[in-house]
XYZ file of C-alpha atoms in Angstrom:
675
model
C -25.954 -9.904 89.478
C -28.328 -12.865 88.966
C -28.594 -13.094 85.025
C -24.896 -12.687 84.115
C -24.066 -16.372 84.633
C -27.680 -17.979 83.405
C -26.664 -16.333 80.144
C -23.375 -17.488 79.468
C -24.113 -20.508 77.254
C -25.821 -18.251 74.506
C -22.444 -16.196 74.615
C -20.353 -19.200 74.034
C -22.497 -20.243 70.770
C -21.890 -16.337 69.493
C -18.379 -16.463 70.404
C -17.430 -20.022 69.022
C -18.038 -18.582 65.323
C -15.435 -15.919 65.617
C -12.657 -17.177 68.038
C -10.906 -19.399 69.942
C -10.540 -19.919 73.950
C -8.210 -18.124 75.409
C -5.037 -20.299 76.115
C -5.576 -21.615 72.859
C -2.023 -22.048 71.095
C -3.706 -21.438 67.506
C -1.279 -19.676 65.413
C -3.794 -18.430 62.509
C -3.731 -15.149 62.113
C -6.287 -14.727 59.292
C -6.293 -12.190 56.758
C -7.242 -9.537 59.273
C -3.622 -9.359 60.384
C -2.661 -7.526 56.988
C -2.045 -4.015 57.230
C -2.247 -3.962 61.238
C 0.776 -1.617 61.469
C -1.135 0.966 59.306
C -0.909 4.401 61.649
C 2.285 2.730 63.479
C 4.686 3.058 60.848
C 6.465 5.789 62.447
C 7.418 3.683 65.415
C 10.243 1.301 64.922
C 9.627 -1.772 66.980
C 13.236 -2.007 68.313
C 14.951 -1.334 71.249
C 18.562 -2.818 71.589
C 19.005 -1.613 75.236
C 15.982 -4.064 75.838
C 17.318 -6.795 73.769
C 20.721 -6.939 75.401
C 19.118 -6.773 79.105
C 16.972 -9.590 78.743
C 19.573 -11.725 76.774
C 22.078 -10.956 79.412
C 19.152 -12.143 82.235
C 18.451 -15.240 80.459
C 14.612 -14.850 81.332
C 13.858 -16.663 77.950
C 14.896 -20.398 77.131
C 17.895 -20.836 75.470
C 17.154 -20.922 71.601
C 13.733 -19.000 72.098
C 14.679 -15.538 72.285
C 14.345 -14.682 68.513
C 10.676 -16.080 68.814
C 10.279 -14.001 71.901
C 10.870 -10.808 70.078
C 9.016 -11.759 67.175
C 5.888 -12.025 69.208
C 6.771 -8.807 71.462
C 6.353 -7.103 67.521
C 3.051 -8.577 66.643
C -0.188 -7.055 67.661
C -1.858 -8.168 70.817
C -5.307 -10.576 70.080
C -8.355 -9.106 71.542
C -9.572 -11.240 74.446
C -13.011 -11.508 75.587
C -14.392 -12.742 79.175
C -17.894 -13.798 79.990
C -19.011 -12.658 83.144
C -19.724 -16.028 84.812
C -18.535 -18.243 87.464
C -15.124 -18.838 89.107
C -13.189 -20.673 86.680
C -11.746 -19.287 83.579
C -10.825 -20.354 80.721
C -13.398 -23.259 81.158
C -15.165 -21.818 77.816
C -15.581 -18.187 79.629
C -12.728 -16.678 78.191
C -11.895 -16.428 74.340
C -9.453 -14.576 72.375
C -10.316 -13.847 68.592
C -6.636 -13.762 66.967
C -7.576 -10.455 65.936
C -6.510 -7.233 67.133
C -8.608 -4.339 68.650
C -7.994 -2.362 65.647
C -8.989 -4.583 63.279
C -12.364 -5.237 65.356
C -13.111 -1.602 65.334
C -12.242 -1.107 61.717
C -12.902 -4.013 59.325
C -16.551 -3.955 57.880
C -16.601 -7.898 58.048
C -16.718 -7.416 61.817
C -19.040 -5.012 62.059
C -21.614 -7.181 63.849
C -19.178 -8.633 66.079
C -17.949 -5.309 67.082
C -21.340 -4.074 67.706
C -22.202 -7.300 69.821
C -18.937 -6.512 72.146
C -19.667 -3.036 72.772
C -23.414 -3.503 73.772
C -22.691 -6.427 75.650
C -19.530 -5.153 77.275
C -21.802 -2.127 78.244
C -24.283 -4.222 79.926
C -21.984 -6.088 82.070
C -22.493 -9.361 80.030
C -18.710 -9.466 78.739
C -15.633 -7.794 79.575
C -13.001 -7.188 77.010
C -9.814 -8.269 79.368
C -6.399 -9.179 78.311
C -5.716 -13.014 78.915
C -2.747 -12.338 81.152
C -4.591 -9.991 82.852
C -7.221 -12.653 84.153
C -4.617 -14.906 85.952
C -4.330 -12.949 89.389
C -7.947 -13.323 90.457
C -7.855 -16.790 89.438
C -5.048 -17.741 91.808
C -6.792 -15.807 94.511
C -9.060 -19.045 95.168
C -12.103 -16.647 96.339
C -15.222 -17.564 98.170
C -18.353 -15.751 98.714
C -17.605 -14.916 102.339
C -13.973 -13.501 101.936
C -13.169 -9.784 102.717
C -11.195 -8.563 99.464
C -8.974 -5.574 98.866
C -8.008 -4.647 95.511
C -4.895 -2.174 96.160
C -4.240 -0.714 92.925
C -7.745 -1.231 91.084
C -8.087 1.023 88.285
C -9.201 0.795 85.230
C -11.140 -2.167 87.171
C -11.051 -5.235 84.679
C -9.866 -7.561 87.620
C -11.906 -6.100 90.152
C -14.953 -7.129 87.988
C -13.589 -10.464 87.978
C -13.187 -10.393 91.751
C -16.869 -9.266 92.356
C -18.093 -12.336 89.795
C -16.179 -14.637 92.005
C -17.755 -13.342 95.053
C -21.326 -13.912 93.663
C -20.481 -17.590 92.420
C -23.675 -18.667 93.975
C -26.391 -16.866 92.110
C -29.228 -17.427 94.576
C -27.533 -15.486 97.512
C -28.432 -11.823 96.640
C -25.942 -10.629 99.536
C -22.790 -12.774 99.752
C -20.989 -12.480 103.218
C -17.795 -11.199 101.844
C -17.327 -7.728 99.694
C -14.531 -5.918 97.543
C -12.925 -2.714 98.373
C -11.279 -1.409 95.231
C -8.778 1.530 95.971
C -6.773 3.633 93.693
C -4.581 6.549 94.416
C -5.777 8.669 91.140
C -9.110 10.119 91.829
C -10.213 10.540 87.897
C -9.094 6.422 87.428
C -11.449 5.773 90.351
C -14.397 6.776 88.195
C -13.193 4.424 85.241
C -13.224 1.532 88.241
C -16.817 2.831 89.201
C -18.018 2.298 85.603
C -16.498 -1.225 85.521
C -17.980 -2.275 88.760
C -21.653 -0.681 88.117
C -22.132 -2.989 85.057
C -22.091 -5.895 87.556
C -24.635 -4.289 89.661
C -23.270 -5.644 92.940
C -24.264 -4.486 96.605
C -20.894 -5.790 97.649
C -18.417 -3.246 96.197
C -16.946 -0.214 97.136
C -14.362 2.334 95.571
C -11.856 4.034 97.579
C -9.445 6.736 96.810
C -5.865 6.585 98.773
C -2.402 6.125 98.275
C -2.033 2.241 98.351
C 1.323 2.446 100.140
C -0.254 4.001 103.075
C -3.889 3.071 102.715
C -5.735 3.421 106.211
C -6.602 0.346 108.430
C -10.216 -0.132 108.649
C -12.244 -1.297 111.801
C -15.594 -2.852 111.923
C -18.287 -4.135 114.675
C -17.827 -8.068 115.648
C -19.446 -9.583 118.295
C -20.544 -6.244 119.884
C -17.027 -4.780 120.136
C -14.598 -2.768 117.582
C -12.177 -4.708 115.854
C -9.606 -4.365 113.336
C -10.290 -5.517 109.526
C -7.966 -7.930 108.033
C -8.671 -8.983 104.486
C -9.173 -12.713 103.706
C -7.604 -11.900 99.914
C -5.621 -9.111 98.543
C -4.956 -8.229 94.938
C -1.464 -6.171 94.819
C -1.420 -5.450 91.062
C 1.140 -2.785 91.435
C 2.404 0.187 89.252
C 4.965 -1.144 86.971
C 6.909 -0.191 84.055
C 4.923 -2.278 81.736
C 7.520 -3.882 79.324
C 5.248 -6.892 78.944
C 2.654 -4.803 77.155
C 4.991 -3.803 74.355
C 2.327 -5.834 71.990
C -0.215 -3.259 72.813
C 1.425 -0.176 73.954
C 3.624 0.586 71.077
C 5.402 3.681 72.891
C 7.028 1.431 75.319
C 9.123 0.425 72.391
C 10.910 3.982 72.323
C 10.346 4.757 75.825
C 11.721 1.678 77.266
C 14.707 1.907 79.886
C 15.970 0.285 83.193
C 15.381 3.418 85.122
C 11.656 2.902 84.992
C 11.852 -0.282 86.954
C 14.573 1.332 89.123
C 12.425 4.336 90.084
C 9.213 1.970 90.998
C 11.350 -0.670 92.819
C 10.697 1.202 96.098
C 7.138 2.062 95.616
C 6.475 -1.427 94.730
C 7.751 -2.706 98.228
C 5.790 -0.251 100.035
C 2.447 -1.155 98.843
C 3.395 -4.722 98.845
C 4.427 -4.535 102.619
C 1.328 -2.402 103.472
C -0.709 -5.021 101.606
C 0.359 -8.127 103.739
C 0.239 -5.871 107.207
C -3.577 -5.776 106.067
C -3.903 -9.427 105.311
C -5.496 -12.088 107.557
C -3.352 -14.902 109.147
C -3.906 -17.682 106.785
C -5.026 -15.251 103.897
C -3.420 -15.185 100.220
C -2.214 -12.104 98.646
C -1.603 -11.855 94.879
C 1.559 -10.024 93.980
C 1.414 -8.959 90.105
C 2.949 -6.799 87.450
C 3.062 -6.766 83.397
C 6.722 -6.281 83.572
C 9.431 -8.810 82.996
C 12.083 -7.297 84.964
C 13.325 -9.019 87.922
C 13.835 -5.731 89.981
C 9.955 -5.104 89.825
C 9.137 -9.080 90.319
C 11.400 -11.581 92.368
C 13.446 -8.604 93.874
C 10.102 -7.188 95.387
C 9.167 -10.804 96.540
C 12.341 -11.513 97.954
C 12.369 -8.324 100.104
C 9.132 -9.012 101.277
C 9.637 -12.432 102.208
C 12.963 -11.374 104.090
C 11.305 -8.430 106.037
C 8.384 -11.142 107.156
C 11.097 -13.106 108.788
C 8.914 -16.264 108.098
C 5.668 -14.667 108.368
C 5.218 -15.087 104.454
C 5.508 -18.416 102.319
C 5.563 -18.252 98.407
C 2.778 -20.833 97.645
C 3.012 -23.504 94.776
C 0.311 -22.361 92.355
C 1.505 -24.746 89.888
C -1.561 -26.893 89.970
C -4.291 -24.008 90.187
C -4.364 -23.287 86.524
C -3.848 -26.518 84.367
C -2.647 -25.904 80.791
C -1.286 -22.391 81.678
C 2.369 -22.143 80.141
C 4.756 -20.241 82.335
C 8.732 -20.275 83.278
C 9.465 -20.394 87.048
C 10.846 -17.500 89.045
C 14.433 -16.890 88.747
C 17.070 -17.030 91.421
C 19.763 -14.856 89.908
C 19.863 -11.632 88.071
C 21.931 -8.529 87.931
C 21.199 -4.568 87.637
C 21.881 -2.559 84.595
C 21.716 1.507 84.407
C 20.074 3.033 81.561
C 23.913 3.643 80.179
C 24.211 -0.008 80.299
C 26.536 -0.201 83.273
C 25.977 -3.889 84.991
C 26.312 -4.438 88.969
C 26.303 -7.941 90.009
C 25.920 -7.181 93.582
C 25.062 -4.064 96.103
C 28.830 -4.048 96.999
C 29.727 -3.007 93.513
C 27.215 0.002 93.136
C 29.566 3.053 93.991
C 28.397 5.562 96.530
C 27.091 8.016 94.059
C 24.266 5.695 92.836
C 23.205 4.543 96.460
C 20.334 6.319 96.553
C 19.085 5.383 92.984
C 20.136 1.575 93.469
C 19.215 -0.056 96.496
C 20.207 -3.252 98.273
C 16.763 -4.835 97.775
C 17.143 -4.798 93.841
C 19.692 -7.796 94.181
C 18.845 -11.268 95.119
C 19.853 -12.581 98.473
C 23.361 -13.397 98.913
C 22.925 -16.158 101.359
C 22.487 -19.292 99.267
C 20.316 -21.030 102.040
C 18.154 -17.868 102.493
C 17.647 -17.746 98.631
C 16.927 -21.421 98.646
C 14.404 -21.169 101.493
C 12.539 -18.328 99.670
C 11.394 -20.701 96.864
C 11.180 -17.888 94.198
C 11.361 -20.521 91.461
C 7.310 -20.733 92.564
C 6.731 -17.241 91.149
C 5.287 -17.532 87.543
C 6.646 -15.561 84.381
C 4.166 -15.583 81.342
C 6.307 -15.227 78.155
C 4.066 -13.695 74.941
C 5.520 -16.515 72.585
C 4.276 -19.328 74.622
C 0.562 -18.683 74.355
C 0.287 -15.609 72.101
C -0.525 -13.208 74.960
C 1.247 -10.097 76.714
C 4.281 -10.618 79.030
C 3.314 -10.902 82.792
C 4.484 -11.688 86.279
C 2.317 -12.953 89.398
C 3.273 -14.697 92.840
C 1.100 -15.990 95.569
C 2.069 -15.188 99.018
C 0.234 -17.177 102.147
C 0.350 -15.100 105.506
C 1.366 -17.668 108.172
C 1.769 -15.376 111.000
C 1.759 -11.550 111.923
C 4.250 -9.402 110.484
C 7.283 -9.093 112.949
C 6.523 -5.379 113.587
C 3.102 -5.884 114.119
C 3.893 -8.656 116.878
C 3.086 -7.027 120.500
C 5.402 -8.783 122.181
C 8.120 -9.030 119.332
C 7.637 -12.954 119.807
C 7.406 -15.227 116.762
C 4.090 -16.546 118.275
C 0.558 -15.642 116.727
C -0.963 -12.628 118.167
C -4.762 -12.312 118.091
C -4.710 -9.092 116.321
C -1.981 -6.829 114.730
C -1.426 -3.813 116.786
C -2.601 -0.625 115.164
C -1.861 2.341 117.836
C 1.778 2.410 118.991
C 3.110 -0.046 116.608
C 6.653 0.102 116.057
C 7.418 -0.447 112.106
C 10.467 -1.989 111.099
C 13.182 0.089 109.130
C 11.972 0.827 105.714
C 8.341 -0.348 106.625
C 6.187 2.019 104.982
C 3.090 2.127 107.689
C 1.709 5.198 109.041
C -0.063 5.464 112.375
C -3.673 5.056 112.146
C -6.087 7.406 113.767
C -8.654 7.904 115.432
C -8.777 5.127 117.808
C -11.537 2.544 117.082
C -13.427 3.476 120.557
C -13.434 7.391 118.920
C -15.445 6.339 115.620
C -18.850 7.980 115.858
C -21.435 5.536 115.659
C -24.242 7.369 113.366
C -25.815 6.387 110.341
C -23.903 8.754 108.246
C -20.887 8.588 106.475
C -19.531 11.789 105.139
C -16.330 13.253 103.520
C -12.284 12.604 104.777
C -11.136 15.131 107.288
C -9.327 17.980 105.996
C -5.764 16.587 107.139
C -6.077 14.027 104.386
C -4.272 15.127 101.244
C -7.135 13.828 98.884
C -8.065 15.808 95.578
C -10.991 15.552 93.087
C -14.319 16.041 93.210
C -16.147 15.977 96.903
C -18.705 13.266 96.991
C -22.070 12.937 98.535
C -22.501 11.569 102.071
C -23.685 8.243 102.402
C -26.889 7.815 104.642
C -28.404 4.981 105.887
C -32.226 4.888 106.628
C -33.302 4.252 110.017
C -35.764 1.826 111.535
C -38.360 4.455 111.479
C -37.933 6.198 108.446
C -41.134 7.407 107.078
C -40.318 6.705 103.333
C -39.784 2.976 103.875
C -43.565 1.882 104.975
C -45.149 2.739 101.631
C -42.313 1.030 99.880
C -42.811 -2.127 102.199
C -46.606 -2.077 101.573
C -46.737 -1.462 97.690
C -44.111 -4.252 96.719
C -45.373 -6.668 99.763
C -41.365 -7.266 100.878
C -40.898 -10.014 102.788
C -40.105 -9.907 106.619
C -36.453 -10.679 106.193
C -35.824 -7.526 103.818
C -32.628 -5.863 105.224
C -34.039 -2.456 105.357
C -31.110 -0.908 107.432
C -28.879 -1.992 104.448
C -30.798 1.010 102.340
C -29.075 4.209 101.632
C -29.254 7.395 100.133
C -26.954 10.043 98.956
C -28.281 13.242 100.722
C -29.081 14.186 104.340
C -31.790 16.936 103.611
C -34.561 17.404 101.060
C -36.532 14.640 99.150
C -34.279 11.261 98.479
C -34.103 11.001 94.919
C -32.471 7.322 94.772
C -32.194 4.694 97.052
C -29.201 2.495 96.952
C -28.538 -1.133 98.853
C -25.193 -2.402 100.268
C -24.472 -5.934 102.047
C -24.569 -5.901 105.677
C -20.783 -6.224 105.879
C -20.139 -3.055 103.876
C -22.622 -1.287 105.898
C -20.603 -1.884 109.060
C -17.528 -1.128 106.965
C -18.911 2.526 106.124
C -20.362 3.198 109.490
C -16.986 2.467 111.457
C -14.661 4.397 109.131
C -16.573 7.504 107.876
C -13.423 9.488 109.298
C -10.598 7.506 107.899
C -11.505 6.847 104.457
C -12.388 8.418 101.102
C -15.302 6.780 99.341
C -15.932 7.309 95.914
C -19.059 5.093 95.378
C -20.859 2.103 96.805
C -24.221 0.329 96.604
C -26.494 -0.527 93.805
C -29.523 1.717 93.081
C -32.926 -0.260 93.677
C -35.496 2.438 93.705
C -35.748 5.895 91.765
C -38.254 8.515 93.149
C -41.097 8.819 90.516
C -43.541 11.647 91.819
C -46.186 10.069 89.831
C -46.079 7.226 91.602
C -47.381 9.117 94.925
C -50.920 8.913 93.683
C -50.842 5.228 93.560
C -49.468 4.740 96.917
C -45.607 4.526 96.547
C -43.123 7.432 95.322
C -40.339 4.937 94.245
C -40.371 2.792 91.160
C -37.898 -0.111 90.764
C -34.713 0.485 89.267
C -33.410 -2.255 86.529
C -29.730 -2.063 88.175
C -30.986 -3.440 91.442
C -33.617 -5.910 90.016
C -31.814 -9.171 90.991
C -30.684 -7.692 94.523
C -34.606 -6.763 95.278
C -36.297 -9.702 93.823
C -36.041 -12.435 96.269
C -37.933 -9.850 98.629
C -40.594 -9.050 96.209
C -43.762 -10.647 96.589
C -46.396 -8.621 94.578
C -46.426 -6.313 91.412
C -45.018 -9.346 89.470
C -46.405 -10.165 85.975
C -45.427 -13.322 84.296
C -44.526 -12.739 80.735
C -43.661 -15.228 77.826
C -40.926 -14.791 75.063
C -43.229 -13.102 72.750
C -44.058 -10.617 75.624
C -40.408 -9.662 75.975
C -40.135 -8.941 72.101
C -43.263 -6.671 72.148
C -41.983 -4.681 75.701
C -38.449 -4.437 74.026
C -39.307 -3.387 70.347
C -42.376 -1.181 70.751
C -42.383 2.196 72.511
C -45.205 2.016 74.752
C -47.534 -0.984 73.827
C -51.182 -1.205 74.997
C -52.011 -3.823 77.729
C -53.844 -5.756 74.843
C -50.710 -6.387 72.840
C -49.545 -8.865 75.761
C -50.198 -12.534 75.659
C -53.793 -13.644 77.050
C -51.970 -14.818 80.412
C -49.938 -11.583 81.053
C -52.706 -9.199 79.941
C -55.158 -10.846 82.561
C -52.534 -10.562 85.230
C -51.932 -6.759 84.185
C -55.524 -5.909 84.395
C -55.499 -6.992 88.371
C -52.722 -4.493 89.097
C -53.000 -0.888 90.141
C -50.917 1.613 87.825
C -47.248 2.008 88.945
C -44.102 0.350 89.129
C -44.078 -3.730 88.355
C -41.727 -6.650 87.962
C -42.107 -8.154 84.200
C -40.686 -11.691 84.969
C -39.910 -14.527 82.334
C -39.452 -18.156 83.501
C -37.913 -20.550 81.332
C -39.766 -23.639 79.889
C -37.477 -26.727 80.208
C -40.100 -28.170 77.061
C -38.899 -25.483 74.870
C -35.202 -25.433 74.152
C -35.737 -23.035 71.444
C -36.554 -20.282 73.975
C -34.294 -18.841 76.700
C -33.420 -21.264 79.500
C -32.770 -18.524 82.149
C -34.746 -16.327 84.153
C -35.413 -12.655 83.172
C -36.568 -9.916 85.248
C -37.616 -6.494 83.930
C -38.560 -3.446 85.564
C -41.596 -1.977 84.064
C -44.532 0.402 84.493
C -48.193 -0.490 84.292
C -49.732 2.573 83.078
C -53.673 3.447 82.687
C -54.016 1.579 79.226
C -50.400 0.784 78.641
C -47.191 -0.948 79.947
C -43.324 -0.377 79.258
C -40.086 -1.963 80.029
C -37.532 0.553 82.047
C -34.205 -1.283 80.732
C -31.021 0.456 79.583
C -30.648 0.263 75.835
C -27.740 -2.022 75.890
C -29.655 -4.587 78.223
C -32.356 -4.117 75.837
C -30.391 -5.444 72.993
C -28.960 -8.443 75.041
C -32.653 -9.316 76.008
C -33.557 -9.274 72.275
C -30.606 -11.127 71.173
C -31.641 -13.952 73.808
C -35.284 -14.022 72.430
C -33.947 -14.401 68.535
C -34.568 -10.575 67.391
C -32.399 -9.270 64.817
C -30.303 -6.121 66.297
C -27.551 -5.647 64.363
C -27.629 -2.636 62.334
C -25.371 -1.426 59.342
C -23.983 2.029 59.086
C -27.232 3.095 57.192
C -29.424 1.695 60.206
C -30.605 -1.217 58.101
C -30.991 -5.001 59.318
C -29.411 -7.918 57.520
C -32.652 -8.329 55.469
C -32.636 -4.455 54.568
C -35.704 -3.615 56.201
C -35.612 -0.804 58.984
C -39.171 -1.097 60.626
C -38.594 -3.422 63.307
C -34.793 -1.979 64.301
C -36.678 1.377 64.712
C -39.246 0.253 66.663
C -36.660 -1.449 68.686
C -34.703 1.860 69.333
C -37.577 3.652 70.325
C -38.360 0.742 73.113
C -34.702 0.647 74.032
C -34.533 4.463 74.496
C -37.326 4.407 77.271
C -34.882 3.240 80.084
C -33.308 6.773 80.587
C -36.778 8.330 80.473
């Protein structure tokens, strides 16, 4: 994780040339807008029912509806977020005023597009819609927080959560963690791809129905306890009518039926979320829909069910400069045929299975006023050139009513799990097994057969024991410090040779060991070592993995070569350079080391402001007469950009000056990472 925040200034310089900060109200579209509609000409961006519905609901300020619809018909600007600290924009999020299609197709932007692709793959930037960045920002995450992302795929918000957890880059293992869940097994692997770019030991991806996601347990102070989350992101499945600018199909498919069908699921997911939220914790509920049936109606139902246990937080001061409309307190329900109902009492019996009482605003004026629905936030596309979005921040003041053991309004020390009596309509399911029955071993396997889960069968997660024989040679070879948390090291096989070793945080280890029978884990841990049989003759069969280098480096006290900017260029542009190609200082250090895996470390010189002002750690291999870096191609390109090497290639493979030699050398060097 360490390198991400330390390199952000260089990205800002690159991006200022090509775009403006996210949230800017700049209206310059440039020549690139011309011809954007090519390929979409068959889709007419009109839907009379949509216009009629939202005109009637008055979600747009008076006199702005035409501007609202005009913005909906324009392409959505491509938006970029630099991997960094907690605050966005703060020059860490940018939009380009260019559509994604133009970025991909325009010859004038070929260099910029190559930059975006490689930096995204290496985890240094994320291409994420501006409004999608809002929910994580409102969660007020701190490094010790236990976080649940309930409907996480494809993972752009999850990536934000991980970054916020690592806000103090000097702490390799924050106390907190992120559990990212999705019901779709295939989409879980998109989520894994997003999370892996950040190389964090504090993320776990699981595969469950969010409306019945199991309650987890963990060891605390020598006893089993229920895991309550400090922060929960509840970004629920929705009709997505706020995404018309990028999802063109919504124009012809939109109908109010989509919202009506999703309303019940959204409530069930949100209720399951607040059940697992710690008292004092925050849950952010969000949709990319403008329909109050999916938005304020869900929040109102949640507040009513909570009987005072939940409160809508006032987040108006949390994102200065964000333009939004307050939540609405009055709305009606419309069928796809255009029939309106103002109140549940007007709904005919024949429609009671489709249209539910919770879809309407509360009828009691005092109850409605106490809910403070105006604290919800509605983002409209024409106000800041974004997509449409809805977000609400809920704070838990007390256990939910059906979780109070004595039924009283007083705080309970923990919310009961076994034997709880859910209120009518509450989606909770009984949790099994009892915490006292959880197996206490070092293996976390697959789920019980009774769990209806589909997809690939995952390999087990097996933690090393105190006396595992593979560890002493590693400890000695790299001279690991005594505080190295070796019990946090795991592998993915029970038998045979261990190919890769991974690390998780102490808290995630606790979760894994105590919940192997109740959850389906898709992925966790960052790879720190890979088996290299050639290394056995030099004293260690495991070489360092670049993915985990910033997790391991605080503990490694040997096998380190300090290198210069020129050494970085040599190592990343030449396939297998001789030791003599290094500068004198690095060459001298290398000659003193035996063959095997090494750390190549660049430390910034405050006096040389033209050189990168952030440390760089590269995994490498010291051979008999040569040396090489093991770095992925996109990460290689990233570091070469940092040290001033031209890495752009046109479609003929030529650099800007027309030559190809250095580029070919660079390609060879970058290709070594996978060898």
